[in-house]
PDB file of N, CA and C in Angstrom:
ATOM      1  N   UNK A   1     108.465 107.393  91.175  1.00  0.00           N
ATOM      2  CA  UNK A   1     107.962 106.259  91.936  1.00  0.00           C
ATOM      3  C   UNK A   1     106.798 105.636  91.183  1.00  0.00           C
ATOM      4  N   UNK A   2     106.515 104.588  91.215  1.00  0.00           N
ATOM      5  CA  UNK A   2     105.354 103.555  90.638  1.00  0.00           C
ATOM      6  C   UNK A   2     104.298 104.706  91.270  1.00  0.00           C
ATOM      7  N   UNK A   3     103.006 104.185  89.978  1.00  0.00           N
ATOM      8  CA  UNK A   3     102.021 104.658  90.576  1.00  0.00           C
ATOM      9  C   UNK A   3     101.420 103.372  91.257  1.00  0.00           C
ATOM     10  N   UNK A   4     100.579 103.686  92.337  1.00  0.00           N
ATOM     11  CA  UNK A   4      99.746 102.609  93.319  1.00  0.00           C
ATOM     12  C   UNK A   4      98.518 102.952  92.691  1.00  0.00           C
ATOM     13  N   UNK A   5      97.706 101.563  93.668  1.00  0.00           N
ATOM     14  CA  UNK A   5      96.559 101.557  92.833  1.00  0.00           C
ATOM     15  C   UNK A   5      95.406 102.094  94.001  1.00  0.00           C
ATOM     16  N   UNK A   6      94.370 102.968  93.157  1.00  0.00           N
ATOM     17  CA  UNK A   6      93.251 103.782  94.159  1.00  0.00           C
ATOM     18  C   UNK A   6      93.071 102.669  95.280  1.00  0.00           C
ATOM     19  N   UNK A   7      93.062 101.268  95.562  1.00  0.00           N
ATOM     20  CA  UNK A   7      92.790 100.551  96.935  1.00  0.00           C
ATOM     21  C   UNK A   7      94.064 100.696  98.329  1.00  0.00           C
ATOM     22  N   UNK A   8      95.367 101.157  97.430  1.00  0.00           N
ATOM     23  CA  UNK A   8      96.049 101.188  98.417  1.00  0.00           C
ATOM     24  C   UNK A   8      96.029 102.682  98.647  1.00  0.00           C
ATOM     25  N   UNK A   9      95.820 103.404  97.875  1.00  0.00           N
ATOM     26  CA  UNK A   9      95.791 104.840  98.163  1.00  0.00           C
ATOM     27  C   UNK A   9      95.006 105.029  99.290  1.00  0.00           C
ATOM     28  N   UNK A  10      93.980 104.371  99.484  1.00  0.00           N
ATOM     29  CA  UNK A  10      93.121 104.070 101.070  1.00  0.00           C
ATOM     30  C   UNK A  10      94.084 103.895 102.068  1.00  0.00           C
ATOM     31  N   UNK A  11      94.969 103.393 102.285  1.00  0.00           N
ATOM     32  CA  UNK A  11      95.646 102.676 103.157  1.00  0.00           C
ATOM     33  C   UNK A  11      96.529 103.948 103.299  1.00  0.00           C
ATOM     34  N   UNK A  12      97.394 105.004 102.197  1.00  0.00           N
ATOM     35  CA  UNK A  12      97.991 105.599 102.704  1.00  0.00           C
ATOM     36  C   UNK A  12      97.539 106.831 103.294  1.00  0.00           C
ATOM     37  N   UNK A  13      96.171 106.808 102.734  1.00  0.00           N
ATOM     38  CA  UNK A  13      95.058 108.375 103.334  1.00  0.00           C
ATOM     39  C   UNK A  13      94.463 107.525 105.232  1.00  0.00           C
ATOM     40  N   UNK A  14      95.241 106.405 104.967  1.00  0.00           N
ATOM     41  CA  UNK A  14      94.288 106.027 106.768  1.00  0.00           C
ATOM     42  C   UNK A  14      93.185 105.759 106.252  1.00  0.00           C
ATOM     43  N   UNK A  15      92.254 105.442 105.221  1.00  0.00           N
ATOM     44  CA  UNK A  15      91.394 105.074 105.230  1.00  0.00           C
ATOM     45  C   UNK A  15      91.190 103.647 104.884  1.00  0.00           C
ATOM     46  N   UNK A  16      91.921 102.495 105.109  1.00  0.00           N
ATOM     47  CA  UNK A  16      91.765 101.222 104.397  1.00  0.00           C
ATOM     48  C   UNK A  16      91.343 100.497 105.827  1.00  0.00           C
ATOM     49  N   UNK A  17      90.106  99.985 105.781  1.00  0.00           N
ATOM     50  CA  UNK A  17      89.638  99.249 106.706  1.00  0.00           C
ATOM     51  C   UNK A  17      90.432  97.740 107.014  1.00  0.00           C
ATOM     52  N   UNK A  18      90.908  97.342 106.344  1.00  0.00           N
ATOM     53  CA  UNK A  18      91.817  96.205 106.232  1.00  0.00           C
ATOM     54  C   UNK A  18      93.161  96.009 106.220  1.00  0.00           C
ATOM     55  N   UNK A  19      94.134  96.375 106.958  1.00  0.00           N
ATOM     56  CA  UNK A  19      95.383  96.948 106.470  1.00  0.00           C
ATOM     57  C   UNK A  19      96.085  95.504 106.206  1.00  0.00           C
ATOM     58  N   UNK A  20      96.031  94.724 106.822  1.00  0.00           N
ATOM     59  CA  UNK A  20      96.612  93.239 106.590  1.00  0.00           C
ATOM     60  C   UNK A  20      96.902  93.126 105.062  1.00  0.00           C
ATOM     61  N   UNK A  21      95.112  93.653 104.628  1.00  0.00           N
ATOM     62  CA  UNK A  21      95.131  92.981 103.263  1.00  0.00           C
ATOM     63  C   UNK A  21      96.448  93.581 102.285  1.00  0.00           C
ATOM     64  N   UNK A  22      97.358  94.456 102.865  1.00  0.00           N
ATOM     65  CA  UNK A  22      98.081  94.995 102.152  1.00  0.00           C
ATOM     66  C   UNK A  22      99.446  94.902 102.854  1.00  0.00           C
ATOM     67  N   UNK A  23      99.549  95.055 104.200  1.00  0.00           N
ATOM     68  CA  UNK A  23     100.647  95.381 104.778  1.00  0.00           C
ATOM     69  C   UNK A  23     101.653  93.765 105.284  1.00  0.00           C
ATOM     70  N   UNK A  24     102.628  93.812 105.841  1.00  0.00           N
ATOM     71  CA  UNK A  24     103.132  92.605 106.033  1.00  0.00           C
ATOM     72  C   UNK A  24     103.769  92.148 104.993  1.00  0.00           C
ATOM     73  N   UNK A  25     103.771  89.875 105.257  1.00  0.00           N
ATOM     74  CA  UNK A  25     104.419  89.128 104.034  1.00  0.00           C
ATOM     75  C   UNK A  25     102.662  88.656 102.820  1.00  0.00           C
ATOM     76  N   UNK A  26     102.943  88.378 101.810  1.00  0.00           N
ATOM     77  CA  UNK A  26     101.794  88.202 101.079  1.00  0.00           C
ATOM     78  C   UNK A  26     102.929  87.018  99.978  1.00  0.00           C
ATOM     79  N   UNK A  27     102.207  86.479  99.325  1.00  0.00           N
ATOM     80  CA  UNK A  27     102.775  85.251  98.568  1.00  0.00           C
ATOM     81  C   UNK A  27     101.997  85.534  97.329  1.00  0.00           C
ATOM     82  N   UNK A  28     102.965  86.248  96.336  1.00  0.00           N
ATOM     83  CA  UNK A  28     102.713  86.879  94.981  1.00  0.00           C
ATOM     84  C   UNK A  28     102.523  84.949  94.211  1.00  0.00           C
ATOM     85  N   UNK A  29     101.469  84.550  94.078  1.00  0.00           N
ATOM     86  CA  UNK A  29     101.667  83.749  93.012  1.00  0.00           C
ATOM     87  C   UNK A  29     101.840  83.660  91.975  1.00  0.00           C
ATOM     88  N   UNK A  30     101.829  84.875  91.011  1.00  0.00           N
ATOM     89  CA  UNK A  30     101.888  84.960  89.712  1.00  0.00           C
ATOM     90  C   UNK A  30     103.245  84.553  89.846  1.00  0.00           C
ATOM     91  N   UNK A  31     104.104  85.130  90.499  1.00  0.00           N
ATOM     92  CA  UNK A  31     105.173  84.986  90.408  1.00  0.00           C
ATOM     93  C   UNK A  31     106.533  84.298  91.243  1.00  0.00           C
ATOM     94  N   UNK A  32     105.257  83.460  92.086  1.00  0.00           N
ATOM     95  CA  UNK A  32     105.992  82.627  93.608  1.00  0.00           C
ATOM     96  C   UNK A  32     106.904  82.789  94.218  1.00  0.00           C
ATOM     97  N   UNK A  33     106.700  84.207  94.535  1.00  0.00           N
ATOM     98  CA  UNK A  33     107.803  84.794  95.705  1.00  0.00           C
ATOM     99  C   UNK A  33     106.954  85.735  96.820  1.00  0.00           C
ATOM    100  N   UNK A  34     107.501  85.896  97.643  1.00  0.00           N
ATOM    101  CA  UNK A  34     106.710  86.264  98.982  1.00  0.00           C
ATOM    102  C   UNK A  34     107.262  87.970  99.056  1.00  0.00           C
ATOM    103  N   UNK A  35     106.049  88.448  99.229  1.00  0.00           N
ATOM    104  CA  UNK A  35     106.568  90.535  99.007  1.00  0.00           C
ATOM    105  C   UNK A  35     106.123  90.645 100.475  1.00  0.00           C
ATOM    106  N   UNK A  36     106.743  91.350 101.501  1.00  0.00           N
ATOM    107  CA  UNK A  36     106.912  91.983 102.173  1.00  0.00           C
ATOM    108  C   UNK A  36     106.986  93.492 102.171  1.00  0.00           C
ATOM    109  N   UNK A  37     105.542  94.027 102.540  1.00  0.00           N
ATOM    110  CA  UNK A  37     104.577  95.493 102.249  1.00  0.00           C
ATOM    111  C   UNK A  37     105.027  96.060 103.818  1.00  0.00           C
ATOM    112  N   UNK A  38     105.875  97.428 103.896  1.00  0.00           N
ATOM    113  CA  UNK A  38     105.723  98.183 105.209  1.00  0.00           C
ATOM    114  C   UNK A  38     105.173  99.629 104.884  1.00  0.00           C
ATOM    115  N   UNK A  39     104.219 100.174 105.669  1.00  0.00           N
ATOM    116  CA  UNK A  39     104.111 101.649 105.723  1.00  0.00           C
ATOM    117  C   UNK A  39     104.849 102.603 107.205  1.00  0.00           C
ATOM    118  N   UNK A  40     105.982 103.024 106.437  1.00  0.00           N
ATOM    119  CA  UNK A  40     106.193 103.900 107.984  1.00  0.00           C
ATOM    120  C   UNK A  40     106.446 105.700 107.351  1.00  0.00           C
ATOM    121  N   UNK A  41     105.842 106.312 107.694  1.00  0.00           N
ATOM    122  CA  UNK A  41     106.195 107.564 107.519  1.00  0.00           C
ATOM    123  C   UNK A  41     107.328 107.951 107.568  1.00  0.00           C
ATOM    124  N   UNK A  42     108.096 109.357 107.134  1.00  0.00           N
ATOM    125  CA  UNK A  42     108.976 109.729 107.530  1.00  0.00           C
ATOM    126  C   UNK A  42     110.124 108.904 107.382  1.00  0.00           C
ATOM    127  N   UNK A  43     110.547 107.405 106.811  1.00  0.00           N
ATOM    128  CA  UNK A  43     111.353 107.063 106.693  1.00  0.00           C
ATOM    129  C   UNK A  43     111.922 107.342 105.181  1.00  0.00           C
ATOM    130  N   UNK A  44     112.804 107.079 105.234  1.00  0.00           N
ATOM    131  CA  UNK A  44     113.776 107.803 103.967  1.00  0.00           C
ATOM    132  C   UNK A  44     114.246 106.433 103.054  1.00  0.00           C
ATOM    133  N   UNK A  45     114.476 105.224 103.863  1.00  0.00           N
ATOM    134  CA  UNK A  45     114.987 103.948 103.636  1.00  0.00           C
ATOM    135  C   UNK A  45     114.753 102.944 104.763  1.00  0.00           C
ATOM    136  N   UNK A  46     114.687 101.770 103.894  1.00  0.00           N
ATOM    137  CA  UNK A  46     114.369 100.562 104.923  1.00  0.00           C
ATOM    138  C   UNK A  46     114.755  99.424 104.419  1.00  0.00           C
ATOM    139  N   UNK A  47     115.360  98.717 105.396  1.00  0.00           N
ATOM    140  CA  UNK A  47     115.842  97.041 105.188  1.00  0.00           C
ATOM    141  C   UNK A  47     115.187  96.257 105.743  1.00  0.00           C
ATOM    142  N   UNK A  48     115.284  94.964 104.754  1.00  0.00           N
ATOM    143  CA  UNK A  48     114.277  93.868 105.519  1.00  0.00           C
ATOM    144  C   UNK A  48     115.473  93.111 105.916  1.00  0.00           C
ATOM    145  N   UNK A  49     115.507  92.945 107.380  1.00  0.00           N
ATOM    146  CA  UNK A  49     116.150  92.096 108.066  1.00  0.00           C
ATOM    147  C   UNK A  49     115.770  90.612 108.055  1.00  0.00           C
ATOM    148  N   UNK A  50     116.046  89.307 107.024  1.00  0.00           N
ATOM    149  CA  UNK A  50     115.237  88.577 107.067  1.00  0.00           C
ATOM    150  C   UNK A  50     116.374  87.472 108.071  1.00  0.00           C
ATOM    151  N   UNK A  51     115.257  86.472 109.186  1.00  0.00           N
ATOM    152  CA  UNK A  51     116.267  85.909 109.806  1.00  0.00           C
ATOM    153  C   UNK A  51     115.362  84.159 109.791  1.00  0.00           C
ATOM    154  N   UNK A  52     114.669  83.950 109.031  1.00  0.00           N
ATOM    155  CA  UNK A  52     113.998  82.408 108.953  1.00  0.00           C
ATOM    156  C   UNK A  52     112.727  82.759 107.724  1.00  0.00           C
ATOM    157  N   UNK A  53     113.290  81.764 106.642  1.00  0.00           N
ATOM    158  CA  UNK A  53     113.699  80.838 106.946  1.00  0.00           C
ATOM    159  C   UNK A  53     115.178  80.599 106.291  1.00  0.00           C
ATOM    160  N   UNK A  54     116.244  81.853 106.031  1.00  0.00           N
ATOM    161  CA  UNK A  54     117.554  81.768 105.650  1.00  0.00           C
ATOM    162  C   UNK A  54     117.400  83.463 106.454  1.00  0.00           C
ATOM    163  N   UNK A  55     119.252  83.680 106.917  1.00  0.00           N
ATOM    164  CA  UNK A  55     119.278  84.895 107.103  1.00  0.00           C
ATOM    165  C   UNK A  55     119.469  86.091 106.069  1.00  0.00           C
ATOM    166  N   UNK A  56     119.281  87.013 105.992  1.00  0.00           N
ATOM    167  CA  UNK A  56     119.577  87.941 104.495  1.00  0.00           C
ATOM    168  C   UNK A  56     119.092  89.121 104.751  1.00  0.00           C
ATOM    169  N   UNK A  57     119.805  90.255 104.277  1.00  0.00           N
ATOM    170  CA  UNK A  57     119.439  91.408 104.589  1.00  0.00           C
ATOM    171  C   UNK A  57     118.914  91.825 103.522  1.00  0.00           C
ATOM    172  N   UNK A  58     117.980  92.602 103.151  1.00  0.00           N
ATOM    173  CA  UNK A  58     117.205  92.790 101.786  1.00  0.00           C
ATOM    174  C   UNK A  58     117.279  94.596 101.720  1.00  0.00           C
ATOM    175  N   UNK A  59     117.398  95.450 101.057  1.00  0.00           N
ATOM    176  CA  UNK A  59     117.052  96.611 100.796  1.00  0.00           C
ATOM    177  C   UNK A  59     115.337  96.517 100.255  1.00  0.00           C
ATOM    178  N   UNK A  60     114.656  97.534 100.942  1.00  0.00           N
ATOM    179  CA  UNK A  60     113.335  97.885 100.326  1.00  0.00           C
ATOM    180  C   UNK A  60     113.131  99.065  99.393  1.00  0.00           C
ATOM    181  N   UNK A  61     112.403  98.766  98.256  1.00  0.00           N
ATOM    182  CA  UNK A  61     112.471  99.596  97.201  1.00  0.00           C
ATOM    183  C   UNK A  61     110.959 100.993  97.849  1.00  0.00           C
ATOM    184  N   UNK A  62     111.325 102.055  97.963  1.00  0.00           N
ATOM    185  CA  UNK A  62     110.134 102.918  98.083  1.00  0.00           C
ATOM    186  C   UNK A  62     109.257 102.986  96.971  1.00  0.00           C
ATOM    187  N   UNK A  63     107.526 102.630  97.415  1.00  0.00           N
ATOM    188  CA  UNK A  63     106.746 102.813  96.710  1.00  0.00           C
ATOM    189  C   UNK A  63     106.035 104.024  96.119  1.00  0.00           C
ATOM    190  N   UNK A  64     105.856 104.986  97.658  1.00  0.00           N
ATOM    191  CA  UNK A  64     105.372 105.704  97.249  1.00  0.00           C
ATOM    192  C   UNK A  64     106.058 106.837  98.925  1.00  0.00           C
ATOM    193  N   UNK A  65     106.422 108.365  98.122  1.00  0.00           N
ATOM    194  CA  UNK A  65     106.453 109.125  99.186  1.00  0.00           C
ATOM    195  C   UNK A  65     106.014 109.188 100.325  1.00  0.00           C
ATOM    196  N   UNK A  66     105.401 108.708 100.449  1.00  0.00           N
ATOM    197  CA  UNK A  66     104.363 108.765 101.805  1.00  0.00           C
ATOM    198  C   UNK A  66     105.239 107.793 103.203  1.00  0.00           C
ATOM    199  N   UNK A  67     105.419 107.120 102.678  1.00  0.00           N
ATOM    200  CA  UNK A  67     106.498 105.518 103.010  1.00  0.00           C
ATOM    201  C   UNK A  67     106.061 104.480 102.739  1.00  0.00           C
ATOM    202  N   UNK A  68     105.365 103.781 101.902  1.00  0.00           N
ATOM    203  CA  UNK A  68     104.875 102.580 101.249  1.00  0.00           C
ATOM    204  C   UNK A  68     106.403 102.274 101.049  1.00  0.00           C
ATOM    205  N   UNK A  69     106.924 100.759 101.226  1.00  0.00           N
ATOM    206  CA  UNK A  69     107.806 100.248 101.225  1.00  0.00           C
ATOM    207  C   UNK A  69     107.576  98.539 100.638  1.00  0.00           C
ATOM    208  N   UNK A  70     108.316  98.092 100.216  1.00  0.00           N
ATOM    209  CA  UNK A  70     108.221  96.624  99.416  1.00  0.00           C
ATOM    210  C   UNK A  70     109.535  96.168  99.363  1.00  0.00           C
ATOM    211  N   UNK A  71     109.659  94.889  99.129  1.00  0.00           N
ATOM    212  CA  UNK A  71     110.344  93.939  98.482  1.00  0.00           C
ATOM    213  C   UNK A  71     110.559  92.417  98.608  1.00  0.00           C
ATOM    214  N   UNK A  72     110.638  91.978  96.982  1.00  0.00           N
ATOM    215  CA  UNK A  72     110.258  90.152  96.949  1.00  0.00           C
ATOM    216  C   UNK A  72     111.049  89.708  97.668  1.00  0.00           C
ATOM    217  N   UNK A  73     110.858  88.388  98.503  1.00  0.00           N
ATOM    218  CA  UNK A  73     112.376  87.629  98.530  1.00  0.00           C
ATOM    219  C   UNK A  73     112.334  86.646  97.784  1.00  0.00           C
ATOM    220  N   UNK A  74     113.573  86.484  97.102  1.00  0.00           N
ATOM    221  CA  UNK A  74     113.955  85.513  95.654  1.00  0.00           C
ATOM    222  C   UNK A  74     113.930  84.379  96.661  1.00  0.00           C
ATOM    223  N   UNK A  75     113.792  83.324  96.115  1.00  0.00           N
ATOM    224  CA  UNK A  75     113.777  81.880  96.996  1.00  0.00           C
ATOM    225  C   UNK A  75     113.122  81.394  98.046  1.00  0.00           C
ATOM    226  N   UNK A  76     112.289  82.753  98.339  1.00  0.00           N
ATOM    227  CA  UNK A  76     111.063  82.282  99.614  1.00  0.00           C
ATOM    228  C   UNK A  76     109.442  82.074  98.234  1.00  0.00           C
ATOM    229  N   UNK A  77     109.339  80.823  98.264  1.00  0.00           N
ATOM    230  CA  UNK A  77     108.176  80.763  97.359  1.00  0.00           C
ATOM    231  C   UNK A  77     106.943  80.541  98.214  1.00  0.00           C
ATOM    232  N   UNK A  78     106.854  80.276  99.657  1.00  0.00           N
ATOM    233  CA  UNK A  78     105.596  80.109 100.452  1.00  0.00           C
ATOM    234  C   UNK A  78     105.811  80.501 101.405  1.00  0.00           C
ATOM    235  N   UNK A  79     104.622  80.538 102.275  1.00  0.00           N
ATOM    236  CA  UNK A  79     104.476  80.899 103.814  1.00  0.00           C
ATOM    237  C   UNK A  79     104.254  80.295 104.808  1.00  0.00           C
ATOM    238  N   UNK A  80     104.396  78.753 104.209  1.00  0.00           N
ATOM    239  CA  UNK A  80     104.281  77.688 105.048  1.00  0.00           C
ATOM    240  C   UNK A  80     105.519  77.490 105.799  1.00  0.00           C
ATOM    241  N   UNK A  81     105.621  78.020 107.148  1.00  0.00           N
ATOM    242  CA  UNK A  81     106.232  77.725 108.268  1.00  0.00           C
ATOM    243  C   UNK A  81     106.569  79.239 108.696  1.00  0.00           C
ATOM    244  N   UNK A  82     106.227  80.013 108.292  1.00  0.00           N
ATOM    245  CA  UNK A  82     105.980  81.566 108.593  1.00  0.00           C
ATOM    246  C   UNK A  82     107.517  81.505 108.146  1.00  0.00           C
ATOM    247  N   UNK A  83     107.705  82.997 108.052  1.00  0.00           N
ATOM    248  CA  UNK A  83     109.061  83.418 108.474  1.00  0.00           C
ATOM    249  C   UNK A  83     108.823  84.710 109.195  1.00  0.00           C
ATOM    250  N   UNK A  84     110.593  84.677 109.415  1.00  0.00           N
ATOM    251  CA  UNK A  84     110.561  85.798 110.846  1.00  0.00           C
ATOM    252  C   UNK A  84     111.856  87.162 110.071  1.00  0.00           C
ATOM    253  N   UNK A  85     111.692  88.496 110.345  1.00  0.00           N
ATOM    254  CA  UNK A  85     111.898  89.255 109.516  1.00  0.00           C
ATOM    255  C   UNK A  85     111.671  90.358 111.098  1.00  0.00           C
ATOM    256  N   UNK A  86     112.568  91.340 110.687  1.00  0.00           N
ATOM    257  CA  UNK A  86     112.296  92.973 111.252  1.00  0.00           C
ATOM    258  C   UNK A  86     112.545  94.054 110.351  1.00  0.00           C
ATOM    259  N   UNK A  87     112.299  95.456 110.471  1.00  0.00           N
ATOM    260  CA  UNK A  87     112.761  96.310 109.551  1.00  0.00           C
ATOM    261  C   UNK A  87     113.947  96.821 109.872  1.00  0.00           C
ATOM    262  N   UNK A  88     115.198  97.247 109.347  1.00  0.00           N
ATOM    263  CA  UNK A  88     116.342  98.464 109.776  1.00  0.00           C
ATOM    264  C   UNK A  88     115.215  99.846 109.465  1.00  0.00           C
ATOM    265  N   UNK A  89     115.035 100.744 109.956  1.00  0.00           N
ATOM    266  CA  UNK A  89     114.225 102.142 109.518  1.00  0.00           C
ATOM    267  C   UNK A  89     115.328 103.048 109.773  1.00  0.00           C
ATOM    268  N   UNK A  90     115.982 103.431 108.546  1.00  0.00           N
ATOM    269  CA  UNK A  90     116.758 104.879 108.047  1.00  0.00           C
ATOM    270  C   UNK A  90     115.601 106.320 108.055  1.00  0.00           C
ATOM    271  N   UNK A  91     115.199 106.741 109.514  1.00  0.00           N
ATOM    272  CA  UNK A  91     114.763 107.843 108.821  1.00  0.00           C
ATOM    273  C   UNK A  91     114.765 109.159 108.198  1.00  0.00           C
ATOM    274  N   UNK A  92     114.089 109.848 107.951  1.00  0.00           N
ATOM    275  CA  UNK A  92     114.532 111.409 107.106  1.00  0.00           C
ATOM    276  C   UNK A  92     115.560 112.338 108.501  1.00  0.00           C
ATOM    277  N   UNK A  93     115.229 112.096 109.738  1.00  0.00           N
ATOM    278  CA  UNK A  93     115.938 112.779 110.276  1.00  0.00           C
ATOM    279  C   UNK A  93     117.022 112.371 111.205  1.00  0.00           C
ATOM    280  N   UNK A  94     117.321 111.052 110.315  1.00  0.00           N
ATOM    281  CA  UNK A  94     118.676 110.890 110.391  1.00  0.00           C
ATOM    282  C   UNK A  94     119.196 109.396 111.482  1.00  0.00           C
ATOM    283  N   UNK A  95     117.756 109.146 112.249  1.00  0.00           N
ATOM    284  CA  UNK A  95     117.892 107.962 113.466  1.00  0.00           C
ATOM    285  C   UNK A  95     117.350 107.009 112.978  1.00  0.00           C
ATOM    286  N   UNK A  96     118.102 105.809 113.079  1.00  0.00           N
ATOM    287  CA  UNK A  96     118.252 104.601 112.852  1.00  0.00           C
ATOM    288  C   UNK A  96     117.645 103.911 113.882  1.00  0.00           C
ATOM    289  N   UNK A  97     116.512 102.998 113.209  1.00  0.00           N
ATOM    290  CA  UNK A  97     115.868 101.697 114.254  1.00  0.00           C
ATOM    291  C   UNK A  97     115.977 101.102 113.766  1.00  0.00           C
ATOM    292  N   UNK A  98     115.818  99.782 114.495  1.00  0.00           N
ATOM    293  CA  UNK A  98     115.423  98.260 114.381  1.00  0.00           C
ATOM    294  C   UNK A  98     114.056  97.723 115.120  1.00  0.00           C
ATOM    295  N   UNK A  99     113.008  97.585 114.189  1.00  0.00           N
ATOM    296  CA  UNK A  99     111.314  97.465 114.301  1.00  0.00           C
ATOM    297  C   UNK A  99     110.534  95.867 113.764  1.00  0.00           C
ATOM    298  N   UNK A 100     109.879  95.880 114.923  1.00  0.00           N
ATOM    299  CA  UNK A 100     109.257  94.788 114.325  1.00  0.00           C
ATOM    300  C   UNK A 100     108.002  94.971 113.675  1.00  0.00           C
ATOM    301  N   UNK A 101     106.584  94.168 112.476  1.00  0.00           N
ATOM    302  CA  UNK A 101     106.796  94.316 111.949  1.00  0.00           C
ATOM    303  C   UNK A 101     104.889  93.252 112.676  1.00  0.00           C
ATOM    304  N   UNK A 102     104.128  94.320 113.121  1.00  0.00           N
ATOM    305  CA  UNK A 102     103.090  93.532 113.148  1.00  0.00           C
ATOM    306  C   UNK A 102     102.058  92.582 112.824  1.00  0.00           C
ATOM    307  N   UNK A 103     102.193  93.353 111.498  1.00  0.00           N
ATOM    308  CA  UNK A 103     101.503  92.352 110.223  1.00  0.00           C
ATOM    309  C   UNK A 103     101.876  91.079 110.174  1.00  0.00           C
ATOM    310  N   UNK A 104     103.529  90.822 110.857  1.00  0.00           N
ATOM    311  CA  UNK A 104     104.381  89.834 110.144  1.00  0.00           C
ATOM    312  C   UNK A 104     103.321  88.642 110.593  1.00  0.00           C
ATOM    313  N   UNK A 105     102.318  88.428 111.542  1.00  0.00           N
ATOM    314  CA  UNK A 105     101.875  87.649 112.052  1.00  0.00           C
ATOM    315  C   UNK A 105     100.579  87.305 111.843  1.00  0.00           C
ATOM    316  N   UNK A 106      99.855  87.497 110.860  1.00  0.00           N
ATOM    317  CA  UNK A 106      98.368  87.893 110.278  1.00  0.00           C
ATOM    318  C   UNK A 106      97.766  88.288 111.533  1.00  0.00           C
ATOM    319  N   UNK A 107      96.641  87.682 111.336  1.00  0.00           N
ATOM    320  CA  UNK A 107      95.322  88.103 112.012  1.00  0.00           C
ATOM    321  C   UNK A 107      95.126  87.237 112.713  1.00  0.00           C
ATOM    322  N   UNK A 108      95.719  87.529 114.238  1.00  0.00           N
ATOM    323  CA  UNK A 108      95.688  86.732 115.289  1.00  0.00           C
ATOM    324  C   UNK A 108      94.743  86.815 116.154  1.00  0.00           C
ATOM    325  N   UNK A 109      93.557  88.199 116.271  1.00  0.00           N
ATOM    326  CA  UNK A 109      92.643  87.815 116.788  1.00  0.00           C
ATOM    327  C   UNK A 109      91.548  88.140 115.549  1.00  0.00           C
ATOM    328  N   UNK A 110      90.291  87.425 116.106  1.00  0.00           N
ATOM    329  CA  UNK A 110      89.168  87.282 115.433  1.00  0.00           C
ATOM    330  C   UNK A 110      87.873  87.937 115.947  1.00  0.00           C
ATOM    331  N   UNK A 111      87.013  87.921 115.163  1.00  0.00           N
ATOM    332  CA  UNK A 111      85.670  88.694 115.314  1.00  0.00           C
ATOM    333  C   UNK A 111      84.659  87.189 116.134  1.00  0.00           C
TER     334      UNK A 111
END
């Protein structure tokens, strides 16, 4: 598996005060496609159910054992008009969900 970098290693020890800043959709500009970050334990595999702004089912590549989960979508280059997405969660012991995906919505309340 990729190594991650010591800021997200926070995030998978529970210690990242910010989880937004990592979790959810994010808009890679280097490379103008939109990555979609999940952490779920215990899952084995996960699909990104994407349903706006095209429908498409995406496989997520595992980042890191723990369940750090990712993947770009080719042809989504912004986040202007949100899109809407759930996870499939394959987990290690064998039960299958369909999850939504809190982050998907930033930071809806404020300080």
């Amino acid at each position: 598996m990729p190594a991650v970098s010591p800021d997200l290693n926070a995030l998978l020890r529970g210690q990242e005060a910010d989880p937004f800043k990592w979790l959810g959709p994010h808009l890679d500009r280097d490379r103008q496609r939109v990555v979609v970050r999940f952490f779920r334990p215990g899952a084995a595999s996960v699909e990104l159910l994407l349903r706006h702004p095209r429908e498409l089912t995406l496989p997520m590549t595992k980042q890191h054992e723990l369940g750090l989960f990712d993947v770009e979508i080719a042809g989504v280059d912004s986040l202007d008009g949100g899109i809407d997405y759930r996870f499939r969660v394959h987990s290690e012991s064998g039960v299958d969900a369909v999850v939504d995906d809190p982050y998907r919505f930033g930071r809806v309340i404020s300080d």
